[in-house]
JSON list of C-alpha atoms in Angstrom, two decimals:
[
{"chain": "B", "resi": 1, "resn": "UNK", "atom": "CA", "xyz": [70.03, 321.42, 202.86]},
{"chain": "B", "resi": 2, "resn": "UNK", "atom": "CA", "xyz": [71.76, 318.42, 202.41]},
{"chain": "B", "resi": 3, "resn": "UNK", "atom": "CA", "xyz": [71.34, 315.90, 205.32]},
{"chain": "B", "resi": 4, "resn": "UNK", "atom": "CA", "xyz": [74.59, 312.59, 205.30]},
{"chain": "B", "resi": 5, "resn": "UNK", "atom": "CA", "xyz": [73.88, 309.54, 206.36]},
{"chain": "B", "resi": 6, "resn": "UNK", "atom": "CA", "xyz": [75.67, 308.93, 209.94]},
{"chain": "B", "resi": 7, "resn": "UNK", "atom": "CA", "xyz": [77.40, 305.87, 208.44]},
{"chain": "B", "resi": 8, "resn": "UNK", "atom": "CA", "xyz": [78.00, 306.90, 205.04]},
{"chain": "B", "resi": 9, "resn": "UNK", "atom": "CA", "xyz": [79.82, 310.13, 206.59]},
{"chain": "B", "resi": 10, "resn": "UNK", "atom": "CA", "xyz": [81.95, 307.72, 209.02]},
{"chain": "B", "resi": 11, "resn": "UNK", "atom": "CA", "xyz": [83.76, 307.39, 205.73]},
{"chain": "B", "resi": 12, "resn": "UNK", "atom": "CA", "xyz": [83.97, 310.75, 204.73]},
{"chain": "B", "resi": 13, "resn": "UNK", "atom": "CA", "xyz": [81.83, 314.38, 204.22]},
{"chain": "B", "resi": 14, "resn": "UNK", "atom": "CA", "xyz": [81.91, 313.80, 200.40]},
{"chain": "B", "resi": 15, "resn": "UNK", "atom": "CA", "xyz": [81.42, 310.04, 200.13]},
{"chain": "B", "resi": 16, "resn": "UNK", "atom": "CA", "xyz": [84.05, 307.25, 199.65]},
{"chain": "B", "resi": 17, "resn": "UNK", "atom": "CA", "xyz": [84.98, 305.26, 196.65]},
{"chain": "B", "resi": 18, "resn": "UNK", "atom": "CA", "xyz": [86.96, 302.03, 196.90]},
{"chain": "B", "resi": 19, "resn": "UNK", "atom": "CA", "xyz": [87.46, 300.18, 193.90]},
{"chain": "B", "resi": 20, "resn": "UNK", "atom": "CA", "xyz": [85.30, 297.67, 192.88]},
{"chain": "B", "resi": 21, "resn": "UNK", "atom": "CA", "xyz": [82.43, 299.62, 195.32]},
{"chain": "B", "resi": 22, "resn": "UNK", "atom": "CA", "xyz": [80.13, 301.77, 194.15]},
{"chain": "B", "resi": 23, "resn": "UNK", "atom": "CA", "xyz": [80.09, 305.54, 194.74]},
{"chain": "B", "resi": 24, "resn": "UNK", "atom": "CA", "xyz": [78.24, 306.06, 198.63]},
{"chain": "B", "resi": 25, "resn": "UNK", "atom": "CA", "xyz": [76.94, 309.81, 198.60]},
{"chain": "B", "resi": 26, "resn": "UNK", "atom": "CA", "xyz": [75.99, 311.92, 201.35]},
{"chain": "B", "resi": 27, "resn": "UNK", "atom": "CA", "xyz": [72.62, 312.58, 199.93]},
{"chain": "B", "resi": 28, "resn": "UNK", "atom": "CA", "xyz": [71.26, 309.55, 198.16]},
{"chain": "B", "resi": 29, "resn": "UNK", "atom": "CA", "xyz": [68.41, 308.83, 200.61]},
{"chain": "B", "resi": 30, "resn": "UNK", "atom": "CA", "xyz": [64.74, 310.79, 199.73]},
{"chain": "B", "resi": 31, "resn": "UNK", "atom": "CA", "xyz": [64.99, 314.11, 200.10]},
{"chain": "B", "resi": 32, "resn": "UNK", "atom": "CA", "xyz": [61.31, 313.84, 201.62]},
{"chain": "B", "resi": 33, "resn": "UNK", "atom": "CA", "xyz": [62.33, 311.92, 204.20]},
{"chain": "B", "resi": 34, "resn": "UNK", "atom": "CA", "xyz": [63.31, 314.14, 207.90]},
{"chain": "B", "resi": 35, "resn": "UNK", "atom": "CA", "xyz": [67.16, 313.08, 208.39]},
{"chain": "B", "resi": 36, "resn": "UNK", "atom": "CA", "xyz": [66.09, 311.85, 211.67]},
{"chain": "B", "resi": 37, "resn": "UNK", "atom": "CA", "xyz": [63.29, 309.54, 210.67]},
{"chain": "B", "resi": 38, "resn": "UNK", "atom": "CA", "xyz": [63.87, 305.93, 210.51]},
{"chain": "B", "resi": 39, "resn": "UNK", "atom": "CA", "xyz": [63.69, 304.62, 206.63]},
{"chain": "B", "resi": 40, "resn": "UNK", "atom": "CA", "xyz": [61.07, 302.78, 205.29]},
{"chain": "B", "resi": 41, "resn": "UNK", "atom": "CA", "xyz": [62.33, 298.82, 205.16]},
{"chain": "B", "resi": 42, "resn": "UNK", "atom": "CA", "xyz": [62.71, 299.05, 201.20]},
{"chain": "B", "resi": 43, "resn": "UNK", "atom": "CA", "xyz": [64.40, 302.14, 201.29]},
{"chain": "B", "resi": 44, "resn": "UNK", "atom": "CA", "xyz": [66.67, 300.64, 204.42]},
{"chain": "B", "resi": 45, "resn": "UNK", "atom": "CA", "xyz": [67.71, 297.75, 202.18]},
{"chain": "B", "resi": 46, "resn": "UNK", "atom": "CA", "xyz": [68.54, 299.52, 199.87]},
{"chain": "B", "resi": 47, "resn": "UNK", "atom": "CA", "xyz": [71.07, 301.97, 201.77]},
{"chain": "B", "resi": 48, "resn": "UNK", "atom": "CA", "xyz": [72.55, 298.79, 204.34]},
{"chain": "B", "resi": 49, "resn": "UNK", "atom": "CA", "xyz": [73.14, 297.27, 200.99]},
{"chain": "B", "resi": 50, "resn": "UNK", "atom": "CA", "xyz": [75.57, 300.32, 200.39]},
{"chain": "B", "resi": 51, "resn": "UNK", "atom": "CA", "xyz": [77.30, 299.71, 204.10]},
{"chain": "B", "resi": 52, "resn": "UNK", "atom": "CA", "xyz": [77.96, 295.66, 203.18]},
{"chain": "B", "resi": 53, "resn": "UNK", "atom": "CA", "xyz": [79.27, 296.89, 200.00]},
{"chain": "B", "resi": 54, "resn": "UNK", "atom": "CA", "xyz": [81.67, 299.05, 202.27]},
{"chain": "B", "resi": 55, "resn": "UNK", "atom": "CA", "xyz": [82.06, 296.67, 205.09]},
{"chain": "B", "resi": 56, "resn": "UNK", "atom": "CA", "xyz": [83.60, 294.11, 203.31]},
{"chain": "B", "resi": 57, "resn": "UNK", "atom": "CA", "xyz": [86.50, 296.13, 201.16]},
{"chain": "B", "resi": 58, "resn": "UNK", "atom": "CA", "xyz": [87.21, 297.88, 204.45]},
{"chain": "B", "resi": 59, "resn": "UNK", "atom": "CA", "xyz": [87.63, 294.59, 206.21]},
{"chain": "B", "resi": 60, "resn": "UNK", "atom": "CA", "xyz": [89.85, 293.04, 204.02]},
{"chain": "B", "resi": 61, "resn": "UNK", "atom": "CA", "xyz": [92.00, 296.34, 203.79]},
{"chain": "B", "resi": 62, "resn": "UNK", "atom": "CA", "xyz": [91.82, 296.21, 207.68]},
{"chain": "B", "resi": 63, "resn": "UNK", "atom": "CA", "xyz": [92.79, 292.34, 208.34]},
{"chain": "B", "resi": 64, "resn": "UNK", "atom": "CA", "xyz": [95.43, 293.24, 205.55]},
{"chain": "B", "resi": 65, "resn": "UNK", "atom": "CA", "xyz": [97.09, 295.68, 207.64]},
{"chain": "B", "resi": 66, "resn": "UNK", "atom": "CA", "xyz": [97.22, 293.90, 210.93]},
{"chain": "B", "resi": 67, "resn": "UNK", "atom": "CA", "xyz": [98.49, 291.07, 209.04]},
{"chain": "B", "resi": 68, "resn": "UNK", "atom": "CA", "xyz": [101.28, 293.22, 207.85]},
{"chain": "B", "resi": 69, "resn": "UNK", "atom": "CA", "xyz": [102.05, 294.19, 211.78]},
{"chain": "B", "resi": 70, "resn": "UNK", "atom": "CA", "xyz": [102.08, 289.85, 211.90]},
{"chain": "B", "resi": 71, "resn": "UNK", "atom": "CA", "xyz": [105.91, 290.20, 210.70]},
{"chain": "B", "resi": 72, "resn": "UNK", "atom": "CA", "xyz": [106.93, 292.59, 214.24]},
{"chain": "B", "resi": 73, "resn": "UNK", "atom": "CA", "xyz": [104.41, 291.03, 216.45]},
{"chain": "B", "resi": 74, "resn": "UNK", "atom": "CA", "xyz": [104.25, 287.33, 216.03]},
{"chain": "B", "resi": 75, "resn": "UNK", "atom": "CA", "xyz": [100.68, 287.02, 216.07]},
{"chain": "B", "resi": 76, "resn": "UNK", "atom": "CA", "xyz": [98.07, 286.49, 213.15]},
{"chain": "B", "resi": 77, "resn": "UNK", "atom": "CA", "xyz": [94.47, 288.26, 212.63]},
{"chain": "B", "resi": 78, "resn": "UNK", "atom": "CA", "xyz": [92.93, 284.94, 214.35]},
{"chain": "B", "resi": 79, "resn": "UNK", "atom": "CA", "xyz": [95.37, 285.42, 217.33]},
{"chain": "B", "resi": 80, "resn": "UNK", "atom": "CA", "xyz": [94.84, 288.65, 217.60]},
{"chain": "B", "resi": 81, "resn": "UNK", "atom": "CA", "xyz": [91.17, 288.50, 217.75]},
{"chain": "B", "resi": 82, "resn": "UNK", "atom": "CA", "xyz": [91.46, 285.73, 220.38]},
{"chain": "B", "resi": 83, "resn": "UNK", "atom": "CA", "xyz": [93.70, 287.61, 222.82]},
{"chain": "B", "resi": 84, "resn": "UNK", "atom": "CA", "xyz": [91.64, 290.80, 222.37]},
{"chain": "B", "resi": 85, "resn": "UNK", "atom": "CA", "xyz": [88.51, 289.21, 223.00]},
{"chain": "B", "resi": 86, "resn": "UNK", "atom": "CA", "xyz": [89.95, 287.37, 226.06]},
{"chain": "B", "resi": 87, "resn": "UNK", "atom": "CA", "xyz": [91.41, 290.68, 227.73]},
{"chain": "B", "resi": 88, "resn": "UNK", "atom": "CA", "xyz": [88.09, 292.26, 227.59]},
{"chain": "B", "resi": 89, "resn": "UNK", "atom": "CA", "xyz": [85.72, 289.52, 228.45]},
{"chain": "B", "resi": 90, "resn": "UNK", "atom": "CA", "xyz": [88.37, 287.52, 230.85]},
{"chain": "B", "resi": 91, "resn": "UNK", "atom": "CA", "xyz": [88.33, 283.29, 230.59]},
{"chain": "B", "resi": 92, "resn": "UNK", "atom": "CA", "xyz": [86.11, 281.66, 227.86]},
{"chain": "B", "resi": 93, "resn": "UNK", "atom": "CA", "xyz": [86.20, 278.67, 226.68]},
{"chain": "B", "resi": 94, "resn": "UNK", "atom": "CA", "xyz": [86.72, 277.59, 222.94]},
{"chain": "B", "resi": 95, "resn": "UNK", "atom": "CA", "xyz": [82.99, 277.79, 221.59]},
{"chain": "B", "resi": 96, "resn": "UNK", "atom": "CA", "xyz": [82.41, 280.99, 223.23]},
{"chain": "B", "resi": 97, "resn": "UNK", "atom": "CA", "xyz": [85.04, 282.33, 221.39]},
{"chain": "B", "resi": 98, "resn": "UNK", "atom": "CA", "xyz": [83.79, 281.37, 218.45]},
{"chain": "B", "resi": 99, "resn": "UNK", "atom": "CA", "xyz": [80.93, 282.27, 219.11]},
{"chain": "B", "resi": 100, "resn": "UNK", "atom": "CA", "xyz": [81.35, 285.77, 219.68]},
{"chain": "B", "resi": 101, "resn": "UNK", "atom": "CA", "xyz": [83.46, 286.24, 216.41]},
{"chain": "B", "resi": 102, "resn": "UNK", "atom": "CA", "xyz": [81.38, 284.41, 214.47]},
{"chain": "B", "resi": 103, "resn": "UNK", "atom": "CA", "xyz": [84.12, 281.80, 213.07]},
{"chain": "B", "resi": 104, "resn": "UNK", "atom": "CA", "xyz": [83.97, 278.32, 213.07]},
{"chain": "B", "resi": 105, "resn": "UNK", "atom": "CA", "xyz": [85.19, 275.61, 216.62]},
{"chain": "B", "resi": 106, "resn": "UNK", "atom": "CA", "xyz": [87.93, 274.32, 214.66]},
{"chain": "B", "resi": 107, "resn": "UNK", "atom": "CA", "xyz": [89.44, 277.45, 213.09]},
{"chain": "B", "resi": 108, "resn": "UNK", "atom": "CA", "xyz": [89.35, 279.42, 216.53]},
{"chain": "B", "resi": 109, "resn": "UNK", "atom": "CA", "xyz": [90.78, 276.01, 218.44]},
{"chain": "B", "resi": 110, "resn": "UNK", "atom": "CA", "xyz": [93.69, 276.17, 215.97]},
{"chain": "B", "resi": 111, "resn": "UNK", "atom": "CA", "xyz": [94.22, 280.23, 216.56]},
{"chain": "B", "resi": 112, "resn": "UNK", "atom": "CA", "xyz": [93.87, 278.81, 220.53]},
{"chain": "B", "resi": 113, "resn": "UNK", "atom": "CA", "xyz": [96.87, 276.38, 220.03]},
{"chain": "B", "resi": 114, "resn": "UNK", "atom": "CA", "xyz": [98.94, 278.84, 218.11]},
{"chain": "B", "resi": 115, "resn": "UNK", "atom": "CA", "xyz": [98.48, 281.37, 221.51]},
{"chain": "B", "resi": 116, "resn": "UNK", "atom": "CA", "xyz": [99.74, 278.52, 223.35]},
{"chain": "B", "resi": 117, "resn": "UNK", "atom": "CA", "xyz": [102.54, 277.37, 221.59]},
{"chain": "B", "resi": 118, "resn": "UNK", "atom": "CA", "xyz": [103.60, 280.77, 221.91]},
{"chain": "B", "resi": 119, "resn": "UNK", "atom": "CA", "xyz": [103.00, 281.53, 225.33]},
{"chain": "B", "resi": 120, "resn": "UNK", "atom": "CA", "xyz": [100.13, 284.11, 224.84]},
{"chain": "B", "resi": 121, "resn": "UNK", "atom": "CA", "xyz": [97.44, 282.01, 226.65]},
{"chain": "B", "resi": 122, "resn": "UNK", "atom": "CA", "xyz": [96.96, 278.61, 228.72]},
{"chain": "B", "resi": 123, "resn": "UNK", "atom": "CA", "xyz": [94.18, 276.44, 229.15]},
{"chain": "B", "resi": 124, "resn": "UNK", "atom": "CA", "xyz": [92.80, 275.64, 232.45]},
{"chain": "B", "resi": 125, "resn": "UNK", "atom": "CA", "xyz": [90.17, 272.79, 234.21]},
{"chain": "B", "resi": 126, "resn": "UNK", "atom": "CA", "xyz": [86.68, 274.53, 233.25]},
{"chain": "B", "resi": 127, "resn": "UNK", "atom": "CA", "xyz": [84.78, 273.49, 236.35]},
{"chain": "B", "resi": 128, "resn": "UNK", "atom": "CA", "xyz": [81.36, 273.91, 234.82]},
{"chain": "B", "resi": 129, "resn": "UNK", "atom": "CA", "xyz": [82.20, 271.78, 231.88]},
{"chain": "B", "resi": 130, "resn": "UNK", "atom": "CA", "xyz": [85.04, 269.02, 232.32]},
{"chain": "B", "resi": 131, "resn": "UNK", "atom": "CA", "xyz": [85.99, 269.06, 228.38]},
{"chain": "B", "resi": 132, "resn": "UNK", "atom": "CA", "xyz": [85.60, 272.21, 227.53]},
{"chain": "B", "resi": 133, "resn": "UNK", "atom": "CA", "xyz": [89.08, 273.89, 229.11]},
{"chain": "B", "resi": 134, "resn": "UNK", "atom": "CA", "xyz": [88.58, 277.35, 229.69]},
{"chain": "B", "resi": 135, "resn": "UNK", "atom": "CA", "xyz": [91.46, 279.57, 227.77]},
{"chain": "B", "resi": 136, "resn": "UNK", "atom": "CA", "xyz": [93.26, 282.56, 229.86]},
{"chain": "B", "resi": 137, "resn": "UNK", "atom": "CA", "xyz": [95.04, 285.46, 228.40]},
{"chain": "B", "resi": 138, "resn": "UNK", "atom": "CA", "xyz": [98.88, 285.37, 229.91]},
{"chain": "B", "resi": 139, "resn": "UNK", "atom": "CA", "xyz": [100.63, 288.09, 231.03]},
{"chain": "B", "resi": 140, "resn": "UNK", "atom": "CA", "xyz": [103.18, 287.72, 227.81]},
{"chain": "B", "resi": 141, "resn": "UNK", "atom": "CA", "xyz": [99.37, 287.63, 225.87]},
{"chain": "B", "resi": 142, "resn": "UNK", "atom": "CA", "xyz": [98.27, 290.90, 227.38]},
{"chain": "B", "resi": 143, "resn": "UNK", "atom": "CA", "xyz": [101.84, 292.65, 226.62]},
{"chain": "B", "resi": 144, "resn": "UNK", "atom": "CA", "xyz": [101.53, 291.39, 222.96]},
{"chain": "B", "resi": 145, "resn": "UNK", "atom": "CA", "xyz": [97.53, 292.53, 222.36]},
{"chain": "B", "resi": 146, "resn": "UNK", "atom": "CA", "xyz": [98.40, 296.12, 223.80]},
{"chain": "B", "resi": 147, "resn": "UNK", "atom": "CA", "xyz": [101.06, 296.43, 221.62]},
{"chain": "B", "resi": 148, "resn": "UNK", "atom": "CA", "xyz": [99.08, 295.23, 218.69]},
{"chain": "B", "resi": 149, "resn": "UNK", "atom": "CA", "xyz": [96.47, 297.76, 219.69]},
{"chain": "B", "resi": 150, "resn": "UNK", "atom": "CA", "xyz": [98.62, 300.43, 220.15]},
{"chain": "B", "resi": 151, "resn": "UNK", "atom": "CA", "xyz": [99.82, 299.86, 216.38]},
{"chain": "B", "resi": 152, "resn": "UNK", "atom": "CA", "xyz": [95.95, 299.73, 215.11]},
{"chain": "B", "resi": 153, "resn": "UNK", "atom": "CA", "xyz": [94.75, 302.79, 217.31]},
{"chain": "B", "resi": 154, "resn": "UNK", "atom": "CA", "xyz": [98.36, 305.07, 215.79]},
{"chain": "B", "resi": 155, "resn": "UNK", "atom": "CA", "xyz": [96.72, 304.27, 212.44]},
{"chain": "B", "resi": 156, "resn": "UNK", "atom": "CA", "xyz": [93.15, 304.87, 213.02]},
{"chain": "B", "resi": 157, "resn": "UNK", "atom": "CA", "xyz": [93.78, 308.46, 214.22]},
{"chain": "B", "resi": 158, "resn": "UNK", "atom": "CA", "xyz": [94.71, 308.99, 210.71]},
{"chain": "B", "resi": 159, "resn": "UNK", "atom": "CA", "xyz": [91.05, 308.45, 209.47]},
{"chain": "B", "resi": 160, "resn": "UNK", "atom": "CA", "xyz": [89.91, 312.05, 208.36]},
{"chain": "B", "resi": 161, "resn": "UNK", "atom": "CA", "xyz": [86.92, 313.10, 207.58]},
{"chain": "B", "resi": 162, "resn": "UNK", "atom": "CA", "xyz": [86.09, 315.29, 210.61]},
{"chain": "B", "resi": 163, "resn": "UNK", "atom": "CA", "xyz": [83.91, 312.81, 212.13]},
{"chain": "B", "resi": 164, "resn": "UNK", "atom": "CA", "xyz": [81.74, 313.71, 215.44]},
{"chain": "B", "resi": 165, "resn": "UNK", "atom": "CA", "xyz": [81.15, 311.51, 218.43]},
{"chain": "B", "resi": 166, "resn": "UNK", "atom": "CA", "xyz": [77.41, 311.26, 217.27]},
{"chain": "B", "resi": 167, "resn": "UNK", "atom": "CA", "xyz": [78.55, 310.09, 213.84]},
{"chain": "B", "resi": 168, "resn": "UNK", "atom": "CA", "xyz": [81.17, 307.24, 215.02]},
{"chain": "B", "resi": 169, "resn": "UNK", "atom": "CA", "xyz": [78.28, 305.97, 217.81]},
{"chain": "B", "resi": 170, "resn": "UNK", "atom": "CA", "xyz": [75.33, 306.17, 214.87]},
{"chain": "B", "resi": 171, "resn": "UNK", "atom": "CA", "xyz": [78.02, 304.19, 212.99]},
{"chain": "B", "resi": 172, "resn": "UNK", "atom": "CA", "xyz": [78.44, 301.68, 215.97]},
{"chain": "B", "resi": 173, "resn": "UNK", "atom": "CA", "xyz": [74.57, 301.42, 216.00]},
{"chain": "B", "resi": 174, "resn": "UNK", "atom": "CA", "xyz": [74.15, 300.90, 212.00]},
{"chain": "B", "resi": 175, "resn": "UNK", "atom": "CA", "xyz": [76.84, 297.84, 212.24]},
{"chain": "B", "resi": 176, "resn": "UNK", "atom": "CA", "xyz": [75.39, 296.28, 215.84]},
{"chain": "B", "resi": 177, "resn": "UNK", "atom": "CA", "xyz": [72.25, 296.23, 214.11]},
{"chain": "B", "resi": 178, "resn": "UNK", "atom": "CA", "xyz": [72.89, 294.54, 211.26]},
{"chain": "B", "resi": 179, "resn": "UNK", "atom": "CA", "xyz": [75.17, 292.02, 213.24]},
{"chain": "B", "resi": 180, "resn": "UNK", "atom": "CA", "xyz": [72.10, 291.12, 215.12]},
{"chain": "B", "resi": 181, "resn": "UNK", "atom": "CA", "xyz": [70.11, 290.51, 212.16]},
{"chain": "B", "resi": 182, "resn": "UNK", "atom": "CA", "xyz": [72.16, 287.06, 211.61]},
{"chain": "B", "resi": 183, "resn": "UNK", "atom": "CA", "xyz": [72.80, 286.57, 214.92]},
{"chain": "B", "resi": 184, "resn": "UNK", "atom": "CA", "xyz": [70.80, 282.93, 214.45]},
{"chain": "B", "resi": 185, "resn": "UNK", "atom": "CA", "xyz": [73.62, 282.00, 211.17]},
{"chain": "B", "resi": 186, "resn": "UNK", "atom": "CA", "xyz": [75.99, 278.64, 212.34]},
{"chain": "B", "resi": 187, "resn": "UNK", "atom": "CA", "xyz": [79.19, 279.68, 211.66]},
{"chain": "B", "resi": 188, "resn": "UNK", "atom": "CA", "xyz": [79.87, 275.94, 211.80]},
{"chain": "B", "resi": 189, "resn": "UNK", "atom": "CA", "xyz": [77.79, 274.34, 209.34]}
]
């Protein structure tokens, strides 16, 4: 019996090619190995090596296509991720923003004053730190990131593939994982 990789199957029963990637099977893992045991750490390498090789097309195809929804909305892929994080996490200030994206002080300060200039978010007297403003999401801000996510979630119901509820959240799991392993990189250096 053939066993798929939760992650490798987010993209697909029969595998995925992009080009420039590598072929990702369903069944490339040892075949003596019990589909629910975790991998040895060579063998996991080896396979997470397949999911960066997939992350990153998939990203840039992703950030392409929000960038394309840039012409109706107003709003770039930095914007965007600003005003998202902001109406799920509420006030922040600009280094935690940055921080939870992983992108550099200055590039998320610019996105900041681009929200501003446009109305999507205002700064406000951060009483635990006196120059560090913390940045609000504006009710113009939250009308623009639900449309913008309303655009993104029309196109990812076209992803195929069948995919289960176990498969997207051992997906989820894969990715979180592997974020945490360079949790302790400086985005700033």
């Amino acid at each position: 019996m053939t066993t798929k990789v939760s992650l490798c199957s987010y993209f697909g029963n029969q595998g995925v090619m992009f080009s420039g990637v590598h072929h990702v099977g369903v069944n490339d893992t040892d075949p003596s190995l019990p589909a629910d045991a975790p991998l040895p750490p060579d063998e996991l390498g080896h396979r997470l090596t397949e999911v960066f090789d997939l992350v990153g097309p998939l990203y840039r195809r992703a950030l392409r296509k929000v960038e394309q929804g840039e012409a109706v909305e107003g709003a770039s892929v930095g914007v965007r991720g600003v005003l998202d994080l902001l109406r799920r996490k509420g006030d922040m200030t600009v280094p935690q923003l940055s921080r939870s994206q992983a992108l550099s002080r200055q590039f998320v300060q610019r996105m900041v004053n681009d929200a501003v200039a446009h109305g999507w978010v205002e700064t406000l007297p951060n009483p635990a730190h006196q120059r560090s403003s913390l940045i609000r999401i504006t009710e113009e801000g939250r009308t623009l990131i639900a449309t913008v996510l309303n655009r993104e979630h029309t196109l990812n119901r076209e992803v195929g593939g069948d995919l289960t509820d176990a498969e997207v959240r051992g997906c989820v799991r894969v990715l979180t994982e592997m974020l945490r392993t360079f949790d302790h990189v400086d985005v700033d250096d």
